[in-house]
mmCIF file with all atom_site columns, C-alpha atoms in Angstrom:
data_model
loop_
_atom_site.group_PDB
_atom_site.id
_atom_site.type_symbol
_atom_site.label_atom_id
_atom_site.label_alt_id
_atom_site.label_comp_id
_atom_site.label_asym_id
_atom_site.label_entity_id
_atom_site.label_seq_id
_atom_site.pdbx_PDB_ins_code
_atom_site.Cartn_x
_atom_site.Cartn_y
_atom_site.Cartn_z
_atom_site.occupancy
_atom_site.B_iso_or_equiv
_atom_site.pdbx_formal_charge
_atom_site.auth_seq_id
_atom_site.auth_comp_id
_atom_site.auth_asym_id
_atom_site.auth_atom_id
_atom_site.pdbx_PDB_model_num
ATOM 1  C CA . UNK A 1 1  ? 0.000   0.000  0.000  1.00 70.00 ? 284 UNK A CA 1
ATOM 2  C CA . UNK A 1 2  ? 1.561   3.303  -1.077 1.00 84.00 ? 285 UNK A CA 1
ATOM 3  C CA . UNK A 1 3  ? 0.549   6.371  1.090  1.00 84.00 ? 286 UNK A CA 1
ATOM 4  C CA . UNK A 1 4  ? 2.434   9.945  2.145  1.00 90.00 ? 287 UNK A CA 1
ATOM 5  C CA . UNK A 1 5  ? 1.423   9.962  5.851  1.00 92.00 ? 288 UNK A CA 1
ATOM 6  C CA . UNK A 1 6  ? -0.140  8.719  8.761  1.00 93.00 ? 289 UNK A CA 1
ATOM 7  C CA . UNK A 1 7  ? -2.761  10.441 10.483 1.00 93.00 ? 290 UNK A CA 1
ATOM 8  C CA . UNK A 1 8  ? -3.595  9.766  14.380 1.00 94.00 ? 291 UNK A CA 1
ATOM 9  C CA . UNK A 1 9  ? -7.117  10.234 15.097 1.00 95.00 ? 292 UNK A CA 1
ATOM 10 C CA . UNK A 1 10 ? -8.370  12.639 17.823 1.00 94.00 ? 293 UNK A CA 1
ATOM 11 C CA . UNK A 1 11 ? -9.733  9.356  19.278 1.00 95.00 ? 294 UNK A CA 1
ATOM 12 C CA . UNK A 1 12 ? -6.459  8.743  20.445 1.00 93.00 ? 295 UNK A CA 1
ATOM 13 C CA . UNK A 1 13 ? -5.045  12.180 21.564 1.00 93.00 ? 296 UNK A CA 1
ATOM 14 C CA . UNK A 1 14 ? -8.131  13.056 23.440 1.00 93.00 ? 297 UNK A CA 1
ATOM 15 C CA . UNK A 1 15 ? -7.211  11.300 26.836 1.00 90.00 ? 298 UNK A CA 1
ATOM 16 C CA . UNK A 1 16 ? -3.670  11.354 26.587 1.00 93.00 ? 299 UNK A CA 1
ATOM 17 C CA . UNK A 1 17 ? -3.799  12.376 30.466 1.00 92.00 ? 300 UNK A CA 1
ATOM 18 C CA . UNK A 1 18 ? -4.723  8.849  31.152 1.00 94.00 ? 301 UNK A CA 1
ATOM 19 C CA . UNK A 1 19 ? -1.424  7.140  31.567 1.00 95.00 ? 302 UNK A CA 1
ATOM 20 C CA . UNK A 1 20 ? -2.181  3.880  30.353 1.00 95.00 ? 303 UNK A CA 1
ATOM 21 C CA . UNK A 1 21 ? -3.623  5.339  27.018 1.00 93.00 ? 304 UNK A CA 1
ATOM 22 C CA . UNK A 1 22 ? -0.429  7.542  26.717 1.00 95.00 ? 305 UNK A CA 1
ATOM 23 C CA . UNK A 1 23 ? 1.889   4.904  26.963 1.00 96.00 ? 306 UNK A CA 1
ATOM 24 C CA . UNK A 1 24 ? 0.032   3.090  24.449 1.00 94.00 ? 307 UNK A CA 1
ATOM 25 C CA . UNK A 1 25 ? -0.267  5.669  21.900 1.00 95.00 ? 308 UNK A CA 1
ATOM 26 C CA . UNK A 1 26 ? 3.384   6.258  23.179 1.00 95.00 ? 309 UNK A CA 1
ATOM 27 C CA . UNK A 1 27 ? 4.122   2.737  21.691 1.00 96.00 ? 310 UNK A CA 1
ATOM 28 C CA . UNK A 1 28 ? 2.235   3.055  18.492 1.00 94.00 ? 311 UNK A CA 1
ATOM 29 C CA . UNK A 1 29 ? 3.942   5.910  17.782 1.00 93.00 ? 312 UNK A CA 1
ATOM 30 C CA . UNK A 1 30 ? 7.026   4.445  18.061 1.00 93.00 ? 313 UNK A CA 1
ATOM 31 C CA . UNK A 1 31 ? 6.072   1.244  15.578 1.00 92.00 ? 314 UNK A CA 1
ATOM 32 C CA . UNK A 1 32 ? 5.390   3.483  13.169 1.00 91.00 ? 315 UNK A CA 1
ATOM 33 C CA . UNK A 1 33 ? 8.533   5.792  13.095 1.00 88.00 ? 316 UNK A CA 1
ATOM 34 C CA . UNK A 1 34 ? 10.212  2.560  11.244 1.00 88.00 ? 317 UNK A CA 1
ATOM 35 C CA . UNK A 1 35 ? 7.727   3.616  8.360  1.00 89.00 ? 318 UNK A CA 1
ATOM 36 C CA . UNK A 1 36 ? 9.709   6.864  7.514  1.00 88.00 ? 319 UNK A CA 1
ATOM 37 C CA . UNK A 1 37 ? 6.417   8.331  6.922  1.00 90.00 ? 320 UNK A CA 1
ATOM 38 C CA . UNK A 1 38 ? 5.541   11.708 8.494  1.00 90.00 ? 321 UNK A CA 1
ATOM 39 C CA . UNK A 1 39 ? 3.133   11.289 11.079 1.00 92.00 ? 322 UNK A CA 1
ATOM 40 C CA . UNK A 1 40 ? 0.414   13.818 11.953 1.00 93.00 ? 323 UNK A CA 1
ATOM 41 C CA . UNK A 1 41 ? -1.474  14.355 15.415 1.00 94.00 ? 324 UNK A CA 1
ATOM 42 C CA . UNK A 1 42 ? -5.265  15.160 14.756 1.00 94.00 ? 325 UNK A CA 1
ATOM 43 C CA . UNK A 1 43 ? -7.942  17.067 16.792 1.00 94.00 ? 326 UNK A CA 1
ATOM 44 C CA . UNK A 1 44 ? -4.680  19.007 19.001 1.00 95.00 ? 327 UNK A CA 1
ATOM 45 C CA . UNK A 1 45 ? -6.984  21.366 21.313 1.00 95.00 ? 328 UNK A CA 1
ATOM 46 C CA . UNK A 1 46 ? -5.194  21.524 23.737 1.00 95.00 ? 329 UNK A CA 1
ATOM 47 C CA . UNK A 1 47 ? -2.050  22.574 25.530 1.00 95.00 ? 330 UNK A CA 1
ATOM 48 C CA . UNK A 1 48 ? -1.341  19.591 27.003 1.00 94.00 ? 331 UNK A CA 1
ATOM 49 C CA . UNK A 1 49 ? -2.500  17.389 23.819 1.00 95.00 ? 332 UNK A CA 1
ATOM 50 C CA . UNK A 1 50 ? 0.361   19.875 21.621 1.00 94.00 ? 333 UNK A CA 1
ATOM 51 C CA . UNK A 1 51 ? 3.243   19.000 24.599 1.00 94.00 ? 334 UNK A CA 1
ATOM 52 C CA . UNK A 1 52 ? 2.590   15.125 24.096 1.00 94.00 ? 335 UNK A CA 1
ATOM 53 C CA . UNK A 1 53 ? 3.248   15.425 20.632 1.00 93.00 ? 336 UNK A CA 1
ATOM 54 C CA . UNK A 1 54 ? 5.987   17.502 21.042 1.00 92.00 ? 337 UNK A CA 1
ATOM 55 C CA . UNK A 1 55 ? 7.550   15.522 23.702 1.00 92.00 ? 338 UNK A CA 1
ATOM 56 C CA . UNK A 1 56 ? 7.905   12.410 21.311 1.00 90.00 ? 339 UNK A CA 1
ATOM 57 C CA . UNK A 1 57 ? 10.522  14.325 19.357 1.00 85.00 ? 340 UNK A CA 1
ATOM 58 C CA . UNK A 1 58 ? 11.188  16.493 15.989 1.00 83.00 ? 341 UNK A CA 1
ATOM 59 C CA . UNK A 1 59 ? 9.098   15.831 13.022 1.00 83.00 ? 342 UNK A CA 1
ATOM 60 C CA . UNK A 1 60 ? 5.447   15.171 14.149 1.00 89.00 ? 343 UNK A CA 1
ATOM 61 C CA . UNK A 1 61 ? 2.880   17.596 12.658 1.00 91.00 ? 344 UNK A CA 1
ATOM 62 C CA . UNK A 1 62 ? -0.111  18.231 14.397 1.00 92.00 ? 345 UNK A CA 1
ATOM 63 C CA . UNK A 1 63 ? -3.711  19.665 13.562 1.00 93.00 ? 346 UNK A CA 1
ATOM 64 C CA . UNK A 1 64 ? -6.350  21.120 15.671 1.00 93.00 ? 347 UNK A CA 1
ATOM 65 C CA . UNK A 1 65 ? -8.039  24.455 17.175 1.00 92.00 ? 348 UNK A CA 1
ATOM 66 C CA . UNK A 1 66 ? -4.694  24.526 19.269 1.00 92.00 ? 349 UNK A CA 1
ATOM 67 C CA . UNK A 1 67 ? -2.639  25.535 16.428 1.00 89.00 ? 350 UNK A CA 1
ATOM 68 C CA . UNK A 1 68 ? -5.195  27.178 13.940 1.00 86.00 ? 351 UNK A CA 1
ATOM 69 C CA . UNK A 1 69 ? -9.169  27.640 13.635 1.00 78.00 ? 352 UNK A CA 1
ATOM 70 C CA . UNK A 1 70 ? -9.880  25.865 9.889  1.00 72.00 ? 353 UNK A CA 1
ATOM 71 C CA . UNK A 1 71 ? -9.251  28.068 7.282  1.00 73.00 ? 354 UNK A CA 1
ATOM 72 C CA . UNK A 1 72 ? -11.725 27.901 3.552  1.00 72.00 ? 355 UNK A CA 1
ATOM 73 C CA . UNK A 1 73 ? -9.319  27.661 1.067  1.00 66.00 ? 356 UNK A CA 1
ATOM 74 C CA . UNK A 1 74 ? -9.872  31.347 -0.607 1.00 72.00 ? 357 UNK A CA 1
ATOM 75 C CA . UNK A 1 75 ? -9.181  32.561 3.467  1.00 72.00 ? 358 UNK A CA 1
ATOM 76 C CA . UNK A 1 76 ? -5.702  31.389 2.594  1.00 66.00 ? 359 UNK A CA 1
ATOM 77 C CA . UNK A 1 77 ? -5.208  34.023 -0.096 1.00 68.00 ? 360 UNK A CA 1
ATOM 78 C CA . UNK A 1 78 ? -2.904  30.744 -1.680 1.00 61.00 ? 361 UNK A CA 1
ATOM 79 C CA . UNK A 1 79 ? -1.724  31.363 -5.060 1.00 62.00 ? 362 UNK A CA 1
ATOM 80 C CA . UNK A 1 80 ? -2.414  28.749 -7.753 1.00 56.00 ? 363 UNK A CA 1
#
């Protein structure tokens, strides 16, 4: 199967206070770094939800009202 990325549900970000469900998304996370795929942290809306991510190391993304409201695509003024 050829893909770009891997996207992590909100599902699983949305209790990462619960320390049994952060050290298994802790674990997924790091089976999949042996992909070479970026990997991208949905529904991030919070502060604590952005450290997690960041904590794992350089070169997650993340989406989610923590970083940005969603934009319509003529909001971005992007140039075609």
């Amino acid at each position: 199967m050829d893909f770009d990325e891997i996207k992590i549900d909100r599902i699983f970000i949305a209790n990462i206070d619960d320390p049994v469900k952060r050290a298994l998304l802790v674990s997924v996370v790091k089976g999949l770094r042996g992909t070479g795929k970026p990997l991208v942290f949905e529904g991030v809306e919070t502060p604590g939800q952005f450290e997690f991510a960041c904590s794992l190391g350089p070169g997650y993304l993340v989406q989610g009202w923590y970083t940005g409201k969603p934009e319509t695509i003529s909001a971005m003024n992007i140039q075609g």
